[in-house]
C-alpha positions as protocol buffer text, in pm:
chain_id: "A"
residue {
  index: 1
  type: UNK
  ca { x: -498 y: -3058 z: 296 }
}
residue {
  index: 2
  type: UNK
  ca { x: -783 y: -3107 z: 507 }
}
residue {
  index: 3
  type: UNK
  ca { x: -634 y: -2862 z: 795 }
}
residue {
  index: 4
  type: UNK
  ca { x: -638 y: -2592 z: 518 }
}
residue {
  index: 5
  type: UNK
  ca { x: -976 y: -2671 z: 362 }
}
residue {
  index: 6
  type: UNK
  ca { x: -1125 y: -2674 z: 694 }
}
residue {
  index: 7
  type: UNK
  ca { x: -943 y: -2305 z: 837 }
}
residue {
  index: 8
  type: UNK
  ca { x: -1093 y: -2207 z: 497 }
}
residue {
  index: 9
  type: UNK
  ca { x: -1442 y: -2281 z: 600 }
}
residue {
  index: 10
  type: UNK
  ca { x: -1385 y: -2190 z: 973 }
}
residue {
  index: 11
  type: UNK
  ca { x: -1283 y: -1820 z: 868 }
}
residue {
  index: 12
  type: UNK
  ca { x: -1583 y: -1787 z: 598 }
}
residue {
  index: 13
  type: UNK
  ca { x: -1814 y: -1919 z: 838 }
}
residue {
  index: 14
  type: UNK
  ca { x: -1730 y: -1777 z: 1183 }
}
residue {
  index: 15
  type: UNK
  ca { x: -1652 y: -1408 z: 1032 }
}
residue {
  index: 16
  type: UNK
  ca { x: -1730 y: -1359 z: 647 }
}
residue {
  index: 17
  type: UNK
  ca { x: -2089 y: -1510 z: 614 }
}
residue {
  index: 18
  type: UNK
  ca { x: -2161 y: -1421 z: 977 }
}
residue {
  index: 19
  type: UNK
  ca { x: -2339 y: -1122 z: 1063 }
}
residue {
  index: 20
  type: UNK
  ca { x: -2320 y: -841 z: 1328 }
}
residue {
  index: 21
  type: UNK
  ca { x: -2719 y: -910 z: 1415 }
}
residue {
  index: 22
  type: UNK
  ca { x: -2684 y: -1317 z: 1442 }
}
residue {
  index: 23
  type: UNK
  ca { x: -2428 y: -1204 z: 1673 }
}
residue {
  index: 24
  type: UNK
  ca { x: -2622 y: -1002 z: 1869 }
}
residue {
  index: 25
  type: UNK
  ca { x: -2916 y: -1217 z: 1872 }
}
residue {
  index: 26
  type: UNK
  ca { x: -2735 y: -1524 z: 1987 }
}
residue {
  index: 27
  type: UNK
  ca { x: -2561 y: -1358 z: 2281 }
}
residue {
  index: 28
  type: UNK
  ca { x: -2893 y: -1205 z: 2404 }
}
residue {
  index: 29
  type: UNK
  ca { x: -3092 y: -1544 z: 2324 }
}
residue {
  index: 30
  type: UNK
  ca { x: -2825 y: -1776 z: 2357 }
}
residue {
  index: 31
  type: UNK
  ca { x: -2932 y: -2120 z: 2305 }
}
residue {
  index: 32
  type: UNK
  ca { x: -3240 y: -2003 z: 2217 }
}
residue {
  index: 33
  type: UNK
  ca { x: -3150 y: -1798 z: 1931 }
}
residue {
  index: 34
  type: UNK
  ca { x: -3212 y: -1948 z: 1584 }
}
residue {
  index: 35
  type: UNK
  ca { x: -2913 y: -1820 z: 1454 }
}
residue {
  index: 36
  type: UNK
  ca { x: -2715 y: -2027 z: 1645 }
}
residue {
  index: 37
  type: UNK
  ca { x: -2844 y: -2340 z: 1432 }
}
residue {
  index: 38
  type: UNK
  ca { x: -2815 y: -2175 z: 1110 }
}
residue {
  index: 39
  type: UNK
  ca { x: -2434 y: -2085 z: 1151 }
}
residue {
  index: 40
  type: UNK
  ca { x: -2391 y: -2412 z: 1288 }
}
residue {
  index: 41
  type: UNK
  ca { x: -2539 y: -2567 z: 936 }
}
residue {
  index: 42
  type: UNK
  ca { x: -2376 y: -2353 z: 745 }
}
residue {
  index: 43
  type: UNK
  ca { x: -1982 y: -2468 z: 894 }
}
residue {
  index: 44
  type: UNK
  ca { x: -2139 y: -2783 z: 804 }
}
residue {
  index: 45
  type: UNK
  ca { x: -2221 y: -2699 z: 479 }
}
residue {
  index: 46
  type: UNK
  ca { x: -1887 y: -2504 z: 407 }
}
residue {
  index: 47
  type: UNK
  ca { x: -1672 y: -2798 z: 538 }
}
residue {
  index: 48
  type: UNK
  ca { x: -1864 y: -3057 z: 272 }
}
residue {
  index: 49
  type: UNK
  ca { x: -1796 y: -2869 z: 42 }
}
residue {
  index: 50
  type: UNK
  ca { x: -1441 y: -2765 z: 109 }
}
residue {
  index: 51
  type: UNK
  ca { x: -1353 y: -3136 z: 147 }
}
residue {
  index: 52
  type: UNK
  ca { x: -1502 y: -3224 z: -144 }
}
residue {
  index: 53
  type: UNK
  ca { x: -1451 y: -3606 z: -58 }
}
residue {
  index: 54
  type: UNK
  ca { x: -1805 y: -3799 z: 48 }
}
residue {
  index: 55
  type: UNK
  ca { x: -1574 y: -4000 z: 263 }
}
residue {
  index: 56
  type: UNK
  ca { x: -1462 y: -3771 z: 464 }
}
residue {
  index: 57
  type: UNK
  ca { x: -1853 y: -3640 z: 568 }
}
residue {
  index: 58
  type: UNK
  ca { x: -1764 y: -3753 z: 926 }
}
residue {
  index: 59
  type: UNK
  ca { x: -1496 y: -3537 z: 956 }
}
residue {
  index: 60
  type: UNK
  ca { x: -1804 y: -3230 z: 839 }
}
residue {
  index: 61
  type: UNK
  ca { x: -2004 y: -3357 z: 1085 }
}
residue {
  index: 62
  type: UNK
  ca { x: -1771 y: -3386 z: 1342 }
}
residue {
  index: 63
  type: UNK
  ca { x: -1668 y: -3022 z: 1312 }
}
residue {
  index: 64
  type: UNK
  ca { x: -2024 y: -2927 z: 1312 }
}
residue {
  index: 65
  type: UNK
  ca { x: -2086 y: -3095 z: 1644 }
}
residue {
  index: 66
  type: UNK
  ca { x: -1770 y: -2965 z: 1814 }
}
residue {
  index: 67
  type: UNK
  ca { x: -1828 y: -2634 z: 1705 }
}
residue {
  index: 68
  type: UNK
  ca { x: -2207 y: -2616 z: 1844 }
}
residue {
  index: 69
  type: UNK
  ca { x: -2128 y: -2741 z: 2159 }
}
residue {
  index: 70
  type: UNK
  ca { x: -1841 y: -2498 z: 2149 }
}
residue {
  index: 71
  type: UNK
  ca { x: -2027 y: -2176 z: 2076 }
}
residue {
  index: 72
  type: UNK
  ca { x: -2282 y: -2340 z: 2324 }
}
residue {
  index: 73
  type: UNK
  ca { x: -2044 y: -2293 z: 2643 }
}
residue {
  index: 74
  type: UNK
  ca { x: -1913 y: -1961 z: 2534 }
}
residue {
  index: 75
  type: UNK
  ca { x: -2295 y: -1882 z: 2529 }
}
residue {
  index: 76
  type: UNK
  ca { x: -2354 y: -1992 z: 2852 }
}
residue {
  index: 77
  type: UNK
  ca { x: -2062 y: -1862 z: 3037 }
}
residue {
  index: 78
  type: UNK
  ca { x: -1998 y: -1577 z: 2822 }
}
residue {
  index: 79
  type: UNK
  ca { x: -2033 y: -1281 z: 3033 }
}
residue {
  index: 80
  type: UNK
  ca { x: -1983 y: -843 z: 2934 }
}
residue {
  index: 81
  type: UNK
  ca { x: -1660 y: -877 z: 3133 }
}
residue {
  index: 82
  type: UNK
  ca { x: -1523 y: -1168 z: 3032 }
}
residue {
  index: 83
  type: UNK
  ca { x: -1623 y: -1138 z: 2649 }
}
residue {
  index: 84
  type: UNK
  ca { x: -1313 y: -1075 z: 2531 }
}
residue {
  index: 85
  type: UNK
  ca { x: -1142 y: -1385 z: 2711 }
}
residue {
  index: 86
  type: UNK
  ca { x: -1445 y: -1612 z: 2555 }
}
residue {
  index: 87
  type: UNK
  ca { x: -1372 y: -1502 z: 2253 }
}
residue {
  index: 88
  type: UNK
  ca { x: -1034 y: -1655 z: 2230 }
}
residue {
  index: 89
  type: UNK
  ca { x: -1085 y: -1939 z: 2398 }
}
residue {
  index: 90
  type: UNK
  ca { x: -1370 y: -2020 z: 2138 }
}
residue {
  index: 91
  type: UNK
  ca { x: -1131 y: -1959 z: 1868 }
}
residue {
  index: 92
  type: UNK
  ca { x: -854 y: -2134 z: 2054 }
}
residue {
  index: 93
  type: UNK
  ca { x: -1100 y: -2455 z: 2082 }
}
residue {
  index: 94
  type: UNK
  ca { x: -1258 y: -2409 z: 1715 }
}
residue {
  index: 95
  type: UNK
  ca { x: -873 y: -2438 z: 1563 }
}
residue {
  index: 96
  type: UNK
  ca { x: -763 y: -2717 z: 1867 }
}
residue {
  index: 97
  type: UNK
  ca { x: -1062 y: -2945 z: 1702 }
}
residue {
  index: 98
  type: UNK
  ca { x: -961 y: -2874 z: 1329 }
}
residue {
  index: 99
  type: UNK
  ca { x: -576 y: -2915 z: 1391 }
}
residue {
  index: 100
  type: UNK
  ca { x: -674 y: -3283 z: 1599 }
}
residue {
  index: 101
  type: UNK
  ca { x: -845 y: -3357 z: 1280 }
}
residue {
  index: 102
  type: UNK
  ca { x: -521 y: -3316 z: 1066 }
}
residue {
  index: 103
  type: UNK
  ca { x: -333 y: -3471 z: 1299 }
}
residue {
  index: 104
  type: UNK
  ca { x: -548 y: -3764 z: 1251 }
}
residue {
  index: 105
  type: UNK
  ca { x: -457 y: -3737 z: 867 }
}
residue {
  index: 106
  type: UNK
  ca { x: -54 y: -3742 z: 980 }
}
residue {
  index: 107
  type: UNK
  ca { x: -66 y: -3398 z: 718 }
}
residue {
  index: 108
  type: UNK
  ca { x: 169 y: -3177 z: 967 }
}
residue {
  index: 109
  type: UNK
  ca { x: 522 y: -3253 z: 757 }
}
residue {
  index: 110
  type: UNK
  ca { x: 710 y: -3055 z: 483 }
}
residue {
  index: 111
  type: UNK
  ca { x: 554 y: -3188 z: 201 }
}
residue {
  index: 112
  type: UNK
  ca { x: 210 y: -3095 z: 261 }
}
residue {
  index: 113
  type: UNK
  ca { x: 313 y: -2700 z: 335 }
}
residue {
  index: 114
  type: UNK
  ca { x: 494 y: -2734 z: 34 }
}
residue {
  index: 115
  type: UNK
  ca { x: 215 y: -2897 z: -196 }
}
residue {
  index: 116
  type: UNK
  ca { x: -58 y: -2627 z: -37 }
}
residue {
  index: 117
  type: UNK
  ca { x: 94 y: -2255 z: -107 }
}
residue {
  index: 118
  type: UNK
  ca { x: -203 y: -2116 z: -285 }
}
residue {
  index: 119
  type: UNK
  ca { x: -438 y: -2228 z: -2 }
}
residue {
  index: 120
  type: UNK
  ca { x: -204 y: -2111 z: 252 }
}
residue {
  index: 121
  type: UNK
  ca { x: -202 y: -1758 z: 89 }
}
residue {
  index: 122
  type: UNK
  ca { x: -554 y: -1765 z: 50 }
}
residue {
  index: 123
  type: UNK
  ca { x: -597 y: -1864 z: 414 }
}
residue {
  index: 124
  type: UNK
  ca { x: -378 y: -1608 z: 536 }
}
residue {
  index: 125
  type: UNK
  ca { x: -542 y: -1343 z: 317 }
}
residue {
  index: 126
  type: UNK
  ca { x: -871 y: -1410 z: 424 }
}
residue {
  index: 127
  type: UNK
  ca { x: -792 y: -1378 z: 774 }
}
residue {
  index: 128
  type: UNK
  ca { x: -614 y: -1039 z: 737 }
}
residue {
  index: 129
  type: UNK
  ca { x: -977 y: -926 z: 635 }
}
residue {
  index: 130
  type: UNK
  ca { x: -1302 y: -940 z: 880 }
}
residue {
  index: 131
  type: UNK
  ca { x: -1133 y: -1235 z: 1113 }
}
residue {
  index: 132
  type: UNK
  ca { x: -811 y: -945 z: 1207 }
}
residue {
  index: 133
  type: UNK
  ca { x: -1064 y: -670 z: 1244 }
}
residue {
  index: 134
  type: UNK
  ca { x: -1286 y: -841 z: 1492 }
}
residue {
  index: 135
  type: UNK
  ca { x: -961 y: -941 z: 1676 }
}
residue {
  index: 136
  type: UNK
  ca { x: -761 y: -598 z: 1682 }
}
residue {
  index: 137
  type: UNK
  ca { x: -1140 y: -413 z: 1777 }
}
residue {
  index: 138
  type: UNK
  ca { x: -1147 y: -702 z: 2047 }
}
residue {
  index: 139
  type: UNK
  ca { x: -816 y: -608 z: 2146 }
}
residue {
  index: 140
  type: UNK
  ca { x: -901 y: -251 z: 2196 }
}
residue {
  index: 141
  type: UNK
  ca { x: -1188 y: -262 z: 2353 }
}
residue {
  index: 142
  type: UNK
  ca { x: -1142 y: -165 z: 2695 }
}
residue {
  index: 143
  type: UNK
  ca { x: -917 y: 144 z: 2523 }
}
residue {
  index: 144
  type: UNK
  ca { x: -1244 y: 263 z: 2274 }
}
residue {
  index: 145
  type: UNK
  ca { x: -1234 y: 673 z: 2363 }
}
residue {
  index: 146
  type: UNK
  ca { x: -1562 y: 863 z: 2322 }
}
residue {
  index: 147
  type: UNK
  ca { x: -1630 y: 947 z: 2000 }
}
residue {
  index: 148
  type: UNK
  ca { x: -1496 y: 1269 z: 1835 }
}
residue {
  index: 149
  type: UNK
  ca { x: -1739 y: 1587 z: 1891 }
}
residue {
  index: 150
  type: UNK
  ca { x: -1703 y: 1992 z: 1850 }
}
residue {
  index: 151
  type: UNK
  ca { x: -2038 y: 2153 z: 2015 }
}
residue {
  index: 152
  type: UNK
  ca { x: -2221 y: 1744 z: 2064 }
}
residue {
  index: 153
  type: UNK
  ca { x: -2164 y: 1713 z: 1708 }
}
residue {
  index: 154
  type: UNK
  ca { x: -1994 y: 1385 z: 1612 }
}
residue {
  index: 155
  type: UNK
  ca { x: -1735 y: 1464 z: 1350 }
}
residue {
  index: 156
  type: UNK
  ca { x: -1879 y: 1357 z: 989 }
}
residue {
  index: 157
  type: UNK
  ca { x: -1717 y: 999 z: 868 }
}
residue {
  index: 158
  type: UNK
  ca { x: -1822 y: 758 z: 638 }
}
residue {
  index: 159
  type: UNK
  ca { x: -1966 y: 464 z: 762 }
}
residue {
  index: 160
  type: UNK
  ca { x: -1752 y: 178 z: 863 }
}
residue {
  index: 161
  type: UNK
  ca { x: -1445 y: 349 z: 649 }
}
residue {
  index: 162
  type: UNK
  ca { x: -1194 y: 237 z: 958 }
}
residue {
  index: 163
  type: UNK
  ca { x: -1298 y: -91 z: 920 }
}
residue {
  index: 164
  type: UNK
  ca { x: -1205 y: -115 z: 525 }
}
residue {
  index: 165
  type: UNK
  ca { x: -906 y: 116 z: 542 }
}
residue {
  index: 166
  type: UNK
  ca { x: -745 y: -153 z: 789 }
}
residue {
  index: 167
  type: UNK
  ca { x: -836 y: -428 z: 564 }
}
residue {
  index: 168
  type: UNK
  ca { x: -714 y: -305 z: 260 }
}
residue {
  index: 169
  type: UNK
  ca { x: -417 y: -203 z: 487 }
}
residue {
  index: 170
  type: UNK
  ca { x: -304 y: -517 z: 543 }
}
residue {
  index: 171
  type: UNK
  ca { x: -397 y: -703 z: 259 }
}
residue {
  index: 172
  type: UNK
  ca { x: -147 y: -424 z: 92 }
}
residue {
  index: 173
  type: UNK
  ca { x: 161 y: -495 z: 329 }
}
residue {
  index: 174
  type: UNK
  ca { x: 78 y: -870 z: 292 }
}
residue {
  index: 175
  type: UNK
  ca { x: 146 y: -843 z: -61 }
}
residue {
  index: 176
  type: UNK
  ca { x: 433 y: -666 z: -38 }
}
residue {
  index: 177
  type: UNK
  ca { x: 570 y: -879 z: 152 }
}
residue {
  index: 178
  type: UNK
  ca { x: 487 y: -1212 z: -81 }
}
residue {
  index: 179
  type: UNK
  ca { x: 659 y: -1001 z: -389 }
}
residue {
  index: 180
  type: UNK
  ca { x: 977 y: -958 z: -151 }
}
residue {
  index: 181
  type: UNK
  ca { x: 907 y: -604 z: -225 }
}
residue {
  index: 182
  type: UNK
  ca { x: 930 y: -501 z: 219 }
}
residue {
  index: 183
  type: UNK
  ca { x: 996 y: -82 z: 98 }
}
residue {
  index: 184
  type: UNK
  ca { x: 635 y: -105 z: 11 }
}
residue {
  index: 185
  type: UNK
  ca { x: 524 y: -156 z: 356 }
}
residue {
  index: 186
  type: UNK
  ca { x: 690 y: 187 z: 445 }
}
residue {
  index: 187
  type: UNK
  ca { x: 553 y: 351 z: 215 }
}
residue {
  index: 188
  type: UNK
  ca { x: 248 y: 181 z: 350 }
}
residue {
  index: 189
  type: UNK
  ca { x: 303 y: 304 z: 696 }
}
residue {
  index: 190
  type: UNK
  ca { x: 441 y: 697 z: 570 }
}
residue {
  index: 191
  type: UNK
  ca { x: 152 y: 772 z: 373 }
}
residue {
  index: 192
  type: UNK
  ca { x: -112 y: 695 z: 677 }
}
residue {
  index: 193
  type: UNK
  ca { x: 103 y: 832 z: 860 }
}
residue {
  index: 194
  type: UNK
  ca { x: 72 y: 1156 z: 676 }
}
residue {
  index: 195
  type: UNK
  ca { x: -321 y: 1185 z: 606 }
}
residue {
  index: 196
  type: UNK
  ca { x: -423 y: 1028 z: 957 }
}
residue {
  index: 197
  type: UNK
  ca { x: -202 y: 1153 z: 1233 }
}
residue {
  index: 198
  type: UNK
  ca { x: -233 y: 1486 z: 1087 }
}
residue {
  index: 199
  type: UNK
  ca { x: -581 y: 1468 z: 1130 }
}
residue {
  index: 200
  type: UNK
  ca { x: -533 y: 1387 z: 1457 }
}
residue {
  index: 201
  type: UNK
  ca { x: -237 y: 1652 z: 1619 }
}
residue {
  index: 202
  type: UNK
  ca { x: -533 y: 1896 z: 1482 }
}
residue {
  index: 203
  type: UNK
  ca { x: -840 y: 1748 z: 1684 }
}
residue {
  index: 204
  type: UNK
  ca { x: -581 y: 1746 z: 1920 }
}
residue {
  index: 205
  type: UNK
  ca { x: -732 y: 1436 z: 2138 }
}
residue {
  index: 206
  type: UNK
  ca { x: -430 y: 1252 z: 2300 }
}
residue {
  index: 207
  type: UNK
  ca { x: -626 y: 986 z: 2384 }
}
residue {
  index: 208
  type: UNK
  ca { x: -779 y: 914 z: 2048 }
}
residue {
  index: 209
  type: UNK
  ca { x: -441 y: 968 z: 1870 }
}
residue {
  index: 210
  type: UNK
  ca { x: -309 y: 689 z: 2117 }
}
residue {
  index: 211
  type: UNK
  ca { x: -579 y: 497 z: 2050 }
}
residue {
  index: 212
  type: UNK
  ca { x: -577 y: 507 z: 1665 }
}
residue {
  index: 213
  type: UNK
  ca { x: -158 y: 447 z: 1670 }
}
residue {
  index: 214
  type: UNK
  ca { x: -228 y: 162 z: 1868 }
}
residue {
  index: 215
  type: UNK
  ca { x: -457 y: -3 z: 1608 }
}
residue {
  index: 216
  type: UNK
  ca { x: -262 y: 123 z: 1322 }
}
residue {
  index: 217
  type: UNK
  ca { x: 38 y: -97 z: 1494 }
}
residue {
  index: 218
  type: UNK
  ca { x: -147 y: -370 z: 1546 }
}
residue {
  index: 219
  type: UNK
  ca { x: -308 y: -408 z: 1205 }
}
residue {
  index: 220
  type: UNK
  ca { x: 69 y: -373 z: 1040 }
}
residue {
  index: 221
  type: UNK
  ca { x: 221 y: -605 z: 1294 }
}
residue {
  index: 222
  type: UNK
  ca { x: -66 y: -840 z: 1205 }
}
residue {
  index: 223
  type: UNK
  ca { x: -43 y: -854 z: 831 }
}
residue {
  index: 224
  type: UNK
  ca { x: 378 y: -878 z: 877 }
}
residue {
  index: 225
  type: UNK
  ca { x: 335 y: -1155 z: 1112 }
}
residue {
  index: 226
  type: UNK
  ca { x: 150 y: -1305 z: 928 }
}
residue {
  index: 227
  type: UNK
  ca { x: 325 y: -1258 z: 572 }
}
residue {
  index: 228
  type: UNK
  ca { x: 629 y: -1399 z: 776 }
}
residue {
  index: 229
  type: UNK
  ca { x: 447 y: -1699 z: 865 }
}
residue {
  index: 230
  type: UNK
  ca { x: 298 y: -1741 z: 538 }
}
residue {
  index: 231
  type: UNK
  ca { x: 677 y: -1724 z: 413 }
}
């Protein structure tokens, strides 16, 4: 249980209650950046209260600690070209800690996946929300195409629309596929299919249709993956 609670607070922590501007502020300030303390209190904070279990406020503390000194080297070494390696590794790291902690509690056998299926579902749904954006926009990052123009006129969108269209995206094929119910996720994929490539073969931009069909693959992959896992 404690490997669950505390990928529960990492996830809420790390991507939900974090902003774009801490961010920012921490990778132009670094260890001198405020913000760097406050997210560090508040995985504390989560993971006390996640646990639930004033016996276990070592194991809060020692995530806290690990985690600082964590995002403290990816800080320090983090650099524009290798921000996208950094990022994984500090992920890679974060979960290495927490799963060293459940080791610790032997919970890794059958009858703890068994006894923890809401968590698990919750767990997997909250990372097919902010947590898989930030990775697939990672992922595409050295493939972003200028933005979409006729005359120097960016085309009219609403603001950060792609961003919620993928989550609700995903959170849509992952319940599909926990109802067993795997023609929804065609339907899924035929329907943007129909109102977003369209869109695109008229702009007629190659590289922004590429672009946009790679994401769209990746964010579907992601949630079936991961509703295969869940499984």
């Amino acid at each position: 249980m404690v490997f669950t609670q505390l990928i529960l607070a990492h996830l809420l922590g790390d991507f939900i209650l974090q902003p774009n501007s801490w961010v920012a502020d921490k990778e132009n300030r670094k260890l001198k950046s405020k913000f760097l303390y406050i997210h560090v209190l508040i995985h504390n904070i989560l993971s006390f209260i996640f646990l639930w279990n004033i016996q276990l406020w070592w194991v809060a503390i020692l995530v806290g600690i690990s985690h600082f000194i964590i995002d403290a080297a990816k800080l320090t070494f983090q650099t524009i070209h290798n921000k996208k390696i950094w990022f994984f590794i500090d992920q890679a790291l974060h979960i290495a800690v927490i799963g060293s902690v459940s080791f610790f509690f032997n919970e890794f056998n059958i009858e703890f996946f068994k006894d923890q299926n809401f968590l698990k579902i919750l767990m997997a749904a909250l990372f097919l929300t902010t947590p898989a954006s930030i990775f697939i926009k990672i992922l595409l990052s050295s493939w972003t195409p200028a933005p979409e123009t006729e005359n120097n006129v960016e085309t009219e969108s609403l603001s950060s629309a792609g961003k919620y269209i993928g989550i609700l995206e995903r959170l849509l094929v992952f319940t599909f596929i926990m109802v067993n119910h795997w023609e929804g996720v065609g339907f899924m994929i035929a329907a943007k299919s129909v109102f977003r490539f369209s869109d695109l073969a008229q702009a007629k931009q190659r590289k922004l249709t590429e672009y946009v069909l790679i994401g769209t693959l990746l964010s579907f992959g992601m949630a079936v993956l991961t509703g295969i896992l869940i499984k």
